[in-house]
Coordinates of C-alpha atoms in Angstrom, one line a residue:
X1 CA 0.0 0.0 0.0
X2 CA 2.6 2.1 0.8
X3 CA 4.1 1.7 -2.7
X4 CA 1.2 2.8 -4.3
X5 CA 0.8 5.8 -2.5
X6 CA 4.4 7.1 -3.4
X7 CA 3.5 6.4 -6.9
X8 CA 0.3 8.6 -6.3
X9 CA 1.7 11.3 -4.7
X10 CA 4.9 11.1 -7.5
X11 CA 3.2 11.5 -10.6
X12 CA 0.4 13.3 -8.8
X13 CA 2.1 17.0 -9.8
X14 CA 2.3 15.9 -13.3
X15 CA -1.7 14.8 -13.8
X16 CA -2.4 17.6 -11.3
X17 CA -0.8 20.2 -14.2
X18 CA -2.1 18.7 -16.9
X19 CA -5.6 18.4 -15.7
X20 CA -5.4 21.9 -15.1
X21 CA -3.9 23.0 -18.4
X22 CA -7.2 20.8 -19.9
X23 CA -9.4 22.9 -17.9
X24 CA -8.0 26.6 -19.0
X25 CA -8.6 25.3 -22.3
X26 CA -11.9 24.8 -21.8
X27 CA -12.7 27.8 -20.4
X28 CA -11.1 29.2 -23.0
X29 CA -12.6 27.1 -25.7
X30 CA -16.4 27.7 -23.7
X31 CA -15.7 31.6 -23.4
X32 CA -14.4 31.9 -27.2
X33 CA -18.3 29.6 -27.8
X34 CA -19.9 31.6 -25.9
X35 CA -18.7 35.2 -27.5
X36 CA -19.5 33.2 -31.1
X37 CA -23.0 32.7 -29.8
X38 CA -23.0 36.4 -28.6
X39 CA -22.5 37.9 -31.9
X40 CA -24.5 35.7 -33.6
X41 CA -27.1 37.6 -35.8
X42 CA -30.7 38.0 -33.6
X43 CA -33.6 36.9 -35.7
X44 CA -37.3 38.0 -35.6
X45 CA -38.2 35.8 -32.8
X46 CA -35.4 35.7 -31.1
X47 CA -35.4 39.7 -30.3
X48 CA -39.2 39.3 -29.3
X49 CA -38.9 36.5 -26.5
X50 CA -35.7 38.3 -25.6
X51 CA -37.9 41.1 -25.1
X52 CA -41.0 39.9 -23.7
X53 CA -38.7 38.6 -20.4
X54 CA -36.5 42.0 -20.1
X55 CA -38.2 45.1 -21.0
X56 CA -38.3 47.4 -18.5
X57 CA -42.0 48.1 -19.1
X58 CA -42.8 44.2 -18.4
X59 CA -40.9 44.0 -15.5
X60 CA -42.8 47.2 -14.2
X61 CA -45.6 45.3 -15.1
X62 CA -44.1 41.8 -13.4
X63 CA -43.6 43.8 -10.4
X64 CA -47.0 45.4 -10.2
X65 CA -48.9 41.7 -10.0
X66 CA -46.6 40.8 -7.2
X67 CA -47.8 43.7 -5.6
X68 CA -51.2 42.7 -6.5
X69 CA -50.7 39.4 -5.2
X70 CA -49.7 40.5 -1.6
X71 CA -52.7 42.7 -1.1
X72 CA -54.7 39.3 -2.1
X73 CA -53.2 37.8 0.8
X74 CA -53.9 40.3 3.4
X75 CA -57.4 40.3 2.6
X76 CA -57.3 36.7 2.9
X77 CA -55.4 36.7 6.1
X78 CA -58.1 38.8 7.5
X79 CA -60.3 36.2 7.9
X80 CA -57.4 34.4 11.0
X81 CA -58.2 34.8 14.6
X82 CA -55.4 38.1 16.0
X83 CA -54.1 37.5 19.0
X84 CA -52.2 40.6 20.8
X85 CA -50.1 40.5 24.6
X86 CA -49.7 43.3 26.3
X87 CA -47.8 44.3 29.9
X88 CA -47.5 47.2 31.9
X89 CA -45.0 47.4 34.7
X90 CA -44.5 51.1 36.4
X91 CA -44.4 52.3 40.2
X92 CA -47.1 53.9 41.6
X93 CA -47.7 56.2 45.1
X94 CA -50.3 57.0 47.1
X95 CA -49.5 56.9 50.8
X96 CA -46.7 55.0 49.9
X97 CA -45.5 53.4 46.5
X98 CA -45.9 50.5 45.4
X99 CA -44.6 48.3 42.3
X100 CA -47.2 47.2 40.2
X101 CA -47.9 44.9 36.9
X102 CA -50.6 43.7 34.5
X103 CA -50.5 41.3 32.0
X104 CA -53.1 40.5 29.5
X105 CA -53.7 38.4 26.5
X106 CA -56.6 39.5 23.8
X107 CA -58.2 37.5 20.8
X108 CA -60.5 38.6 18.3
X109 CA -62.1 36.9 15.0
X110 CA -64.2 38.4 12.7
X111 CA -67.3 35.8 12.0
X112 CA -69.7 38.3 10.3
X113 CA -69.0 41.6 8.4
X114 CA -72.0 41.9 5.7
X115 CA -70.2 39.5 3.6
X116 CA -67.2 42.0 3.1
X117 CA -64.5 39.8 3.9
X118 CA -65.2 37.2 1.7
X119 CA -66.4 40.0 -1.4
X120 CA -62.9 41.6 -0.6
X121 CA -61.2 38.5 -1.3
X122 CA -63.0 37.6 -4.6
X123 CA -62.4 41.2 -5.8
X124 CA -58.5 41.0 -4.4
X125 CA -58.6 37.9 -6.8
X126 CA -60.1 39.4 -9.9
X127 CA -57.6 42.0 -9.2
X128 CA -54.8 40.3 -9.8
X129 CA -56.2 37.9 -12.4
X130 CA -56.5 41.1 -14.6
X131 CA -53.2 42.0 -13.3
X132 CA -52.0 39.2 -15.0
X133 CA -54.1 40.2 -18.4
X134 CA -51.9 43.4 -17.5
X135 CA -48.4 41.9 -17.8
X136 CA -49.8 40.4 -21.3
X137 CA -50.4 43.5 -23.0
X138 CA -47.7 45.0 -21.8
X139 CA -45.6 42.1 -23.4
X140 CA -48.1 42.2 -26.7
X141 CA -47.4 46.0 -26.7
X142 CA -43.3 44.9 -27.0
X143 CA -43.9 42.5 -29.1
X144 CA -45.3 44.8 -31.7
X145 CA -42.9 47.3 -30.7
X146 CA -40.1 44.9 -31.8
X147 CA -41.5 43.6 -35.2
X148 CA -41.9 47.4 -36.2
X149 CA -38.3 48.5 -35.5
X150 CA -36.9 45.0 -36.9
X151 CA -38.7 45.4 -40.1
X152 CA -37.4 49.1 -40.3
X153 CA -34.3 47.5 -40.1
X154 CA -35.2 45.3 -43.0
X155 CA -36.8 48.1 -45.1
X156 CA -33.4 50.4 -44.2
X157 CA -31.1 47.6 -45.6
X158 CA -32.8 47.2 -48.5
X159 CA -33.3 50.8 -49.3
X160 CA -28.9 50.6 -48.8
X161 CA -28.7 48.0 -51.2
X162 CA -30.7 49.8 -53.4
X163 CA -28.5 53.0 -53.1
X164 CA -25.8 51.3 -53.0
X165 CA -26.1 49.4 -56.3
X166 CA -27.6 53.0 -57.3
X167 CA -24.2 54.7 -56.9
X168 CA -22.1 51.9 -58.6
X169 CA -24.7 52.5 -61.8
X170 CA -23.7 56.2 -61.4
X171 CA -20.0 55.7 -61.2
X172 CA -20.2 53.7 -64.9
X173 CA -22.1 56.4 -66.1
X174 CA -19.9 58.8 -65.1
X175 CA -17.1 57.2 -66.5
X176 CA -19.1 57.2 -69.6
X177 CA -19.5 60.5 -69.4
X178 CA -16.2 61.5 -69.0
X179 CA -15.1 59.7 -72.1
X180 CA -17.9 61.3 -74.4
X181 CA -16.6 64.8 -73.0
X182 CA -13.1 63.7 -74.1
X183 CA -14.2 62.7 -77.3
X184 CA -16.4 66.2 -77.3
X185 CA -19.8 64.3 -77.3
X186 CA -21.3 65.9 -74.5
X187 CA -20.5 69.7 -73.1
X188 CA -18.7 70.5 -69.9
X189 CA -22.1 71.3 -68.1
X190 CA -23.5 68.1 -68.9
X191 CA -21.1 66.3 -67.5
X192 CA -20.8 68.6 -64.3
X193 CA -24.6 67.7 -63.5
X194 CA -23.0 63.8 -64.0
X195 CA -20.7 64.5 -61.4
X196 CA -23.9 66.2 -59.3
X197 CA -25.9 63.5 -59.7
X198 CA -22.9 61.1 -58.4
X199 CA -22.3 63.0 -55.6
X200 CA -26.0 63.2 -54.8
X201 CA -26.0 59.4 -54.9
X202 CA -22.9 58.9 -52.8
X203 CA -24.9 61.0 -50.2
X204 CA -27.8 59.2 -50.4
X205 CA -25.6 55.9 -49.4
X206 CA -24.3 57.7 -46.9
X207 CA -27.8 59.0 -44.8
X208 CA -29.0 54.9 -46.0
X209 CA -26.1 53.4 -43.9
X210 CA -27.2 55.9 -41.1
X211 CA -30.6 55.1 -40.9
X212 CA -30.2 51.3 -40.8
X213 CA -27.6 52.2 -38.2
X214 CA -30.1 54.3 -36.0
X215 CA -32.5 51.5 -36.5
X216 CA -30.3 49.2 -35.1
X217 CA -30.1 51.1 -32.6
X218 CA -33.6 51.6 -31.4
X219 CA -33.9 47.6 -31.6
X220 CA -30.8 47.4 -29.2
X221 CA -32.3 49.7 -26.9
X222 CA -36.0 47.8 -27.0
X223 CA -34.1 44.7 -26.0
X224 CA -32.1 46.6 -23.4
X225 CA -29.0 45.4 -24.6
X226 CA -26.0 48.0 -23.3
X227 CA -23.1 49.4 -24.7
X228 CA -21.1 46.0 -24.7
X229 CA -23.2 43.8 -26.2
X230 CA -22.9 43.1 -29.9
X231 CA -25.8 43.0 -31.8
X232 CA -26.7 42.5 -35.3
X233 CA -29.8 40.8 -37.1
X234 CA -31.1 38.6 -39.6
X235 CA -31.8 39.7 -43.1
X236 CA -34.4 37.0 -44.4
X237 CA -35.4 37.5 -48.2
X238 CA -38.7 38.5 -48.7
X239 CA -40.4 38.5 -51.9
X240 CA -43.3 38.8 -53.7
X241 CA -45.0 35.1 -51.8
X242 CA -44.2 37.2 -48.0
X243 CA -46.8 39.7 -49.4
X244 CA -49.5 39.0 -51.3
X245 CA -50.8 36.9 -49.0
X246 CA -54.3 36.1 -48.3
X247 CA -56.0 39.0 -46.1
X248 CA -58.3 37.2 -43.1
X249 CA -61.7 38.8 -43.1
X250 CA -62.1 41.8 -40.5
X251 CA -64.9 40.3 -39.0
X252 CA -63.1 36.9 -38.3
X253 CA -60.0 39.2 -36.6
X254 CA -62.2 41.4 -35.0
X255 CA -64.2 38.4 -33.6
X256 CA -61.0 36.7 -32.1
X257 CA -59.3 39.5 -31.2
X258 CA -62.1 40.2 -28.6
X259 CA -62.0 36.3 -27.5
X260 CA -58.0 36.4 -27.0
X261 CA -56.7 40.0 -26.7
X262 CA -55.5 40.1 -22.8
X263 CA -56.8 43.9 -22.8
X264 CA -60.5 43.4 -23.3
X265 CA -59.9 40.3 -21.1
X266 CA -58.9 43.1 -18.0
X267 CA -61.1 45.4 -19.4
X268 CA -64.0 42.9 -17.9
X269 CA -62.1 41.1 -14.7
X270 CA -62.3 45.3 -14.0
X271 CA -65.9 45.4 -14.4
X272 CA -66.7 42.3 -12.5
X273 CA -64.7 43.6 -9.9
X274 CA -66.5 46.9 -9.8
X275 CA -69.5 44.8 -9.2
X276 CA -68.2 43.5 -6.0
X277 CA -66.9 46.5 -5.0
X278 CA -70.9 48.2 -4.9
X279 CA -71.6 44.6 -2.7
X280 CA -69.0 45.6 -0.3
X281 CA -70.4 48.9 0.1
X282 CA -73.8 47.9 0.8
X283 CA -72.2 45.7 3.3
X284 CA -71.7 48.8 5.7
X285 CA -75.8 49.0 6.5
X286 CA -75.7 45.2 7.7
X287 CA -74.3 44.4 11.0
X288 CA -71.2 42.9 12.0
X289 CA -70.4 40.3 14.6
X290 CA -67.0 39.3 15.9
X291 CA -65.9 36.6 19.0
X292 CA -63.8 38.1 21.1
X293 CA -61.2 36.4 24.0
X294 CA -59.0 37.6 26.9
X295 CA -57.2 36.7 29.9
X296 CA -55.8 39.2 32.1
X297 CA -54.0 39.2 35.6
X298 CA -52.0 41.5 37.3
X299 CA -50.0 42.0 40.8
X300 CA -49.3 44.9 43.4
X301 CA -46.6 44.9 46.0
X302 CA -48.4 46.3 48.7
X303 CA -50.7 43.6 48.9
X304 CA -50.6 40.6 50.8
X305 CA -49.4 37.6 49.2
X306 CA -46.8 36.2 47.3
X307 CA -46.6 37.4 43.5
X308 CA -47.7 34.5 42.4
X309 CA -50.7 33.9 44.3
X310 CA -51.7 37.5 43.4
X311 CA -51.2 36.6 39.5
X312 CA -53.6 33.2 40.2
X313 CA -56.2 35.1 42.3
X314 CA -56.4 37.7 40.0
X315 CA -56.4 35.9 36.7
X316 CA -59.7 37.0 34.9
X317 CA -60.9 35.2 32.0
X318 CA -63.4 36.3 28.9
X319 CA -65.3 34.7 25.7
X320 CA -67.9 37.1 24.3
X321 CA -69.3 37.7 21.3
X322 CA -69.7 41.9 19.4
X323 CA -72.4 43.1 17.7
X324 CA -72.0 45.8 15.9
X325 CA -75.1 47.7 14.3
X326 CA -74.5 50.4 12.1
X327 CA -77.5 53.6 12.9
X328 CA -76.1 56.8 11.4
X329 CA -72.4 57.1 10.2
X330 CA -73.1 60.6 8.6
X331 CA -74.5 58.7 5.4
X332 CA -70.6 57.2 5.0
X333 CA -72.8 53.6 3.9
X334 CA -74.9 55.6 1.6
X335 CA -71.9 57.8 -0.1
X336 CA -70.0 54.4 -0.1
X337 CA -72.1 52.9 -2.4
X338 CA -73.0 55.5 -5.0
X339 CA -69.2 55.9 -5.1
X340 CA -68.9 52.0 -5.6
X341 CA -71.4 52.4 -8.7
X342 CA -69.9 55.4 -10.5
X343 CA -66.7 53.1 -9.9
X344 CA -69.1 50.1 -12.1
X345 CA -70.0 52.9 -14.4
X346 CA -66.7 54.0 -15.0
X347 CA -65.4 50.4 -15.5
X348 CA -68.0 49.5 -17.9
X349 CA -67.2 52.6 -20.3
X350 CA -63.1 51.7 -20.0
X351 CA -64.2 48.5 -21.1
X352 CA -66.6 49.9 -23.9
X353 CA -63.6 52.3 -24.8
X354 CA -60.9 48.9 -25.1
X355 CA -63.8 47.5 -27.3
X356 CA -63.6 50.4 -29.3
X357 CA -60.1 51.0 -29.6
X358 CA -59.4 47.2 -30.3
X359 CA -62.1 47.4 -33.5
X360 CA -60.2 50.9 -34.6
X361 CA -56.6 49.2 -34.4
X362 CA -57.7 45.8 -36.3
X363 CA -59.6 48.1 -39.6
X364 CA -56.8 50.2 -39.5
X365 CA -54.2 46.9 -39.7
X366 CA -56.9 45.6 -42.3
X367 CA -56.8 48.7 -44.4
X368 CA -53.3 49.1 -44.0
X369 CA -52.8 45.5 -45.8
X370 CA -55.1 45.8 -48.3
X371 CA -53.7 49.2 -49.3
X372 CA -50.2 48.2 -49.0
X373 CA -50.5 45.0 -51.3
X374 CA -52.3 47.0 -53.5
X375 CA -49.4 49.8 -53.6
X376 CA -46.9 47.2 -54.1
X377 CA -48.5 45.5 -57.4
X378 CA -48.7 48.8 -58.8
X379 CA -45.3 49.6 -57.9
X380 CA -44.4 46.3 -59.3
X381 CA -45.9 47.4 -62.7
X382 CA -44.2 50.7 -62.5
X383 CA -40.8 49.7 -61.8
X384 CA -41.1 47.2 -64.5
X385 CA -41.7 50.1 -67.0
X386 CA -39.5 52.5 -65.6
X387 CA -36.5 50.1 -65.8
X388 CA -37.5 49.2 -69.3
X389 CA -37.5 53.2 -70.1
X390 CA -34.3 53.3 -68.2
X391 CA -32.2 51.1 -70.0
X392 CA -33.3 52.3 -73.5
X393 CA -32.8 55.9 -72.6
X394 CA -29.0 54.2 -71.2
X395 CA -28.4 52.4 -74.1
X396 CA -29.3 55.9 -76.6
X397 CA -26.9 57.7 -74.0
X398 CA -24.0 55.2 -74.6
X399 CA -24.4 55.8 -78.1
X400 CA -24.2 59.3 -78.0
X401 CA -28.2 60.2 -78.9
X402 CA -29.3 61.4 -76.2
X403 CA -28.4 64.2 -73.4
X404 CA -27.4 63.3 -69.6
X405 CA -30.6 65.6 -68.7
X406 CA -33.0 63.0 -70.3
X407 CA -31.2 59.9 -68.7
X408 CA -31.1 61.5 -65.4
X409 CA -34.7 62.0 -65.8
X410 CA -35.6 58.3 -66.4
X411 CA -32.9 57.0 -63.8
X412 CA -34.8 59.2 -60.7
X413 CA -38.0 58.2 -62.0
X414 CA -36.7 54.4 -62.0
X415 CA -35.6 54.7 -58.4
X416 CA -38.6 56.5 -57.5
X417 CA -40.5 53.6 -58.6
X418 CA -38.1 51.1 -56.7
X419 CA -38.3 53.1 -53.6
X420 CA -42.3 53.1 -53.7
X421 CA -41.9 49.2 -54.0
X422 CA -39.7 48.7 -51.2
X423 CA -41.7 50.8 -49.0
X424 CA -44.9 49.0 -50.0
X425 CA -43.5 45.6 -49.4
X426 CA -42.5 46.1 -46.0
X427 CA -45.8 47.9 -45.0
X428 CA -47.9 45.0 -46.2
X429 CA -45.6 42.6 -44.5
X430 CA -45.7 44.3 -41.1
X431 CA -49.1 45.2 -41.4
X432 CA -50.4 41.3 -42.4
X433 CA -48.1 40.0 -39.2
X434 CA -49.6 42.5 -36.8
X435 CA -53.2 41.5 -38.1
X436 CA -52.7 38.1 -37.6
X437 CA -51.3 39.2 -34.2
X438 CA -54.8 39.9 -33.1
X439 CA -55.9 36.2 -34.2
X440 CA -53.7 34.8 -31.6
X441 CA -50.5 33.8 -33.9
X442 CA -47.2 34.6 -32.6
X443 CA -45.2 37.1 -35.0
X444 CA -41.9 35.7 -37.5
X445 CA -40.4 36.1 -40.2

């Protein structure tokens, strides 16, 4: 045995260093993984569960139904038995002083209050079930939050493509130009308004790769992601099949929309628990009734008898019952309760109001898709034609028979067509994924 120990504890160094080594490697390897997984682009999805769990408004929210759920358990804990001990110990003097004590131990438990304690309980529990509707929206509210900035993002990088691709076309042409003003084709001015429209182009690359930048950015702070976290996203290809879709009827989204949306669902827990509230009002005109327990003893040091004997003689014990019945309470009851139904009254309208806003929202999300599809086929239509224009007016150029004016006029009218495209496309996509939002599917691209 001893052998094998001092073989141990000899090559116990070396396995001890190399076991080590192996584990700063992998460290290193899982930290070098990790930083991969990091900078890996965000998709669609990805940004909105990352959302949903750490916006600041949802954990305002999250917060708010803990609150909620506390106050549901001190109306529920009103229903125990209290139990309170006091003492008082102090000298007193009359002819002479004395030391003196009293002890007492007092119960109480509410058995009847007009059926408010058990109405206070139901209403504490339709508080925070629409509390919980409450953290939904405000995750809903992210949700379409997110998808708007990511498909700005989207709609920015493919308006810098566009741009982009725009400026390379312009650096041809201006190479073209430049060798028809050497060979005295064109006049100095037409070339100058060349070099204009270049420039012009290389500016409008520039305030492109700034606006997809500032999107970014609001994305980033939506997540709240901070300064060092690297962030980037997914640019999925959409086409013509991600937009004219088929448009669900309004009356179908409007219908489920009212069945699922966790706002109308708070909008009546708040109604219902207005209702209770007027209940619990009317519950100050009835009486209330209460058992009640004490024991209580005490001891003086100028009378005879050992401390002891005092505390057993004087021990004094009490089970009652209370009755309380209300008469006049300067018409607090009464006042009570015609606050309690302005209070139903007001809830009702809020809930009218959700109803109203949620039918505005989904017409507006249906107009917006039929418009937008409608937009982007006629865009489609127009680009076609103004590229076609384009490149004949290009080729006549090239060929020296016809002015820089005339293809500068059929190039911005081309990418005034492509921009109306672009900006059709991505309005009838975000506006078809927000509609069928408000039939209960989850948003992605």
């Amino acid at each position: 045995m001893r052998k094998l120990n001092d073989v141990y504890s000899r090559s116990g160094n070396v396995k001890w260093g190399n076991l080590m080594s192996l584990v700063c490697i992998c460290i290193i390897n899982l930290s070098a993984i990790d930083g991969m997984a990091q900078q890996k682009p965000w998709s669609l999805r990805v940004c909105i569960e990352h959302a949903r769990e750490h916006n600041l408004q949802v954990e305002y929210a999250r917060v708010s139904l803990e609150n909620t759920s506390v106050d549901l358990s001190r109306e529920k804990a009103q229903r125990l038995p209290s139990l309170d001990f006091s003492s008082t110990q102090g000298w007193g003097h009359q002819k002479s002083s004395s030391y003196t004590g009293s002890y007492s131990l007092n119960g109480n438990m509410a058995l009847y209050q007009g059926g408010k304690l058990s109405r206070s309980i139901q209403q504490q529990e339709l508080v925070e079930k629409a509390m919980t509707q409450d953290v939904l929206v405000a995750q809903n509210d992210i949700e379409i939050a997110v998808t708007k900035a990511y498909l700005q993002i989207l709609y920015a990088n493919e308006t810098l493509k566009t741009d982009r691709q725009t400026l390379e076309s312009s650096g041809e042409q201006l190479a073209r130009s430049k060798a028809l003003l050497d060979a005295g084709s064109i006049s100095t001015s037409d070339f100058a308004q060349m070099e204009s429209q270049y420039s012009n182009d290389q500016y409008r690359v520039i305030q492109s790769e700034n606006d997809l930048a500032f999107s970014k950015l609001q994305l980033k702070q939506l997540l709240e992601l901070g300064l060092e976290d690297d962030f980037d996203v997914v640019f999925p290809e959409l086409d013509e099949r991600n937009v004219l879709v088929a448009i669900p009827g309004l009356d179908e989204v409007y219908r489920e929309a009212l069945r699922v949306m966790p706002e109308m669902k708070s909008s009546r827990l708040n109604v219902e628990s207005a209702i209770l509230g007027e209940k619990i009002a009317k519950g100050d005109y009835l009486p209330s009734i209460s058992l009640t327990a004490s024991v209580s003893t005490n001891h003086d040091s100028k009378s005879s008898g050992s401390y002891f004997s005092q505390m057993d003689d004087r021990l004094n014990e009490n089970v009652g019952i209370n009755i309380s019945i209300p008469i006049t309470n300067r018409k607090k009851a009464r006042l009570n309760v015609s606050k309690a139904r302005l209070q139903t009254e007001q809830s009702r309208l809020a809930e009218r109001n959700t109803r109203k806003d949620l039918l505005q929202t989904v017409e507006s999300l249906h107009q917006d898709v039929v418009a937008a599809q409608s937009r982007y086929s006629a865009a489609n239509q127009r680009v076609k034609s103004a590229y076609t224009s384009y490149r004949q007016v290009q080729e006549e150029f090239d060929a020296g028979m016809k002015n820089p004016v005339d293809l500068l006029v059929e190039k911005n009218n081309y990418l005034s067509a492509l921009q109306e495209q672009i900006q059709a496309k991505y309005q009838a996509v975000l506006a078809f994924k927000l509609l069928n939002f408000y039939r209960n599917e989850s948003i992605d691209i």
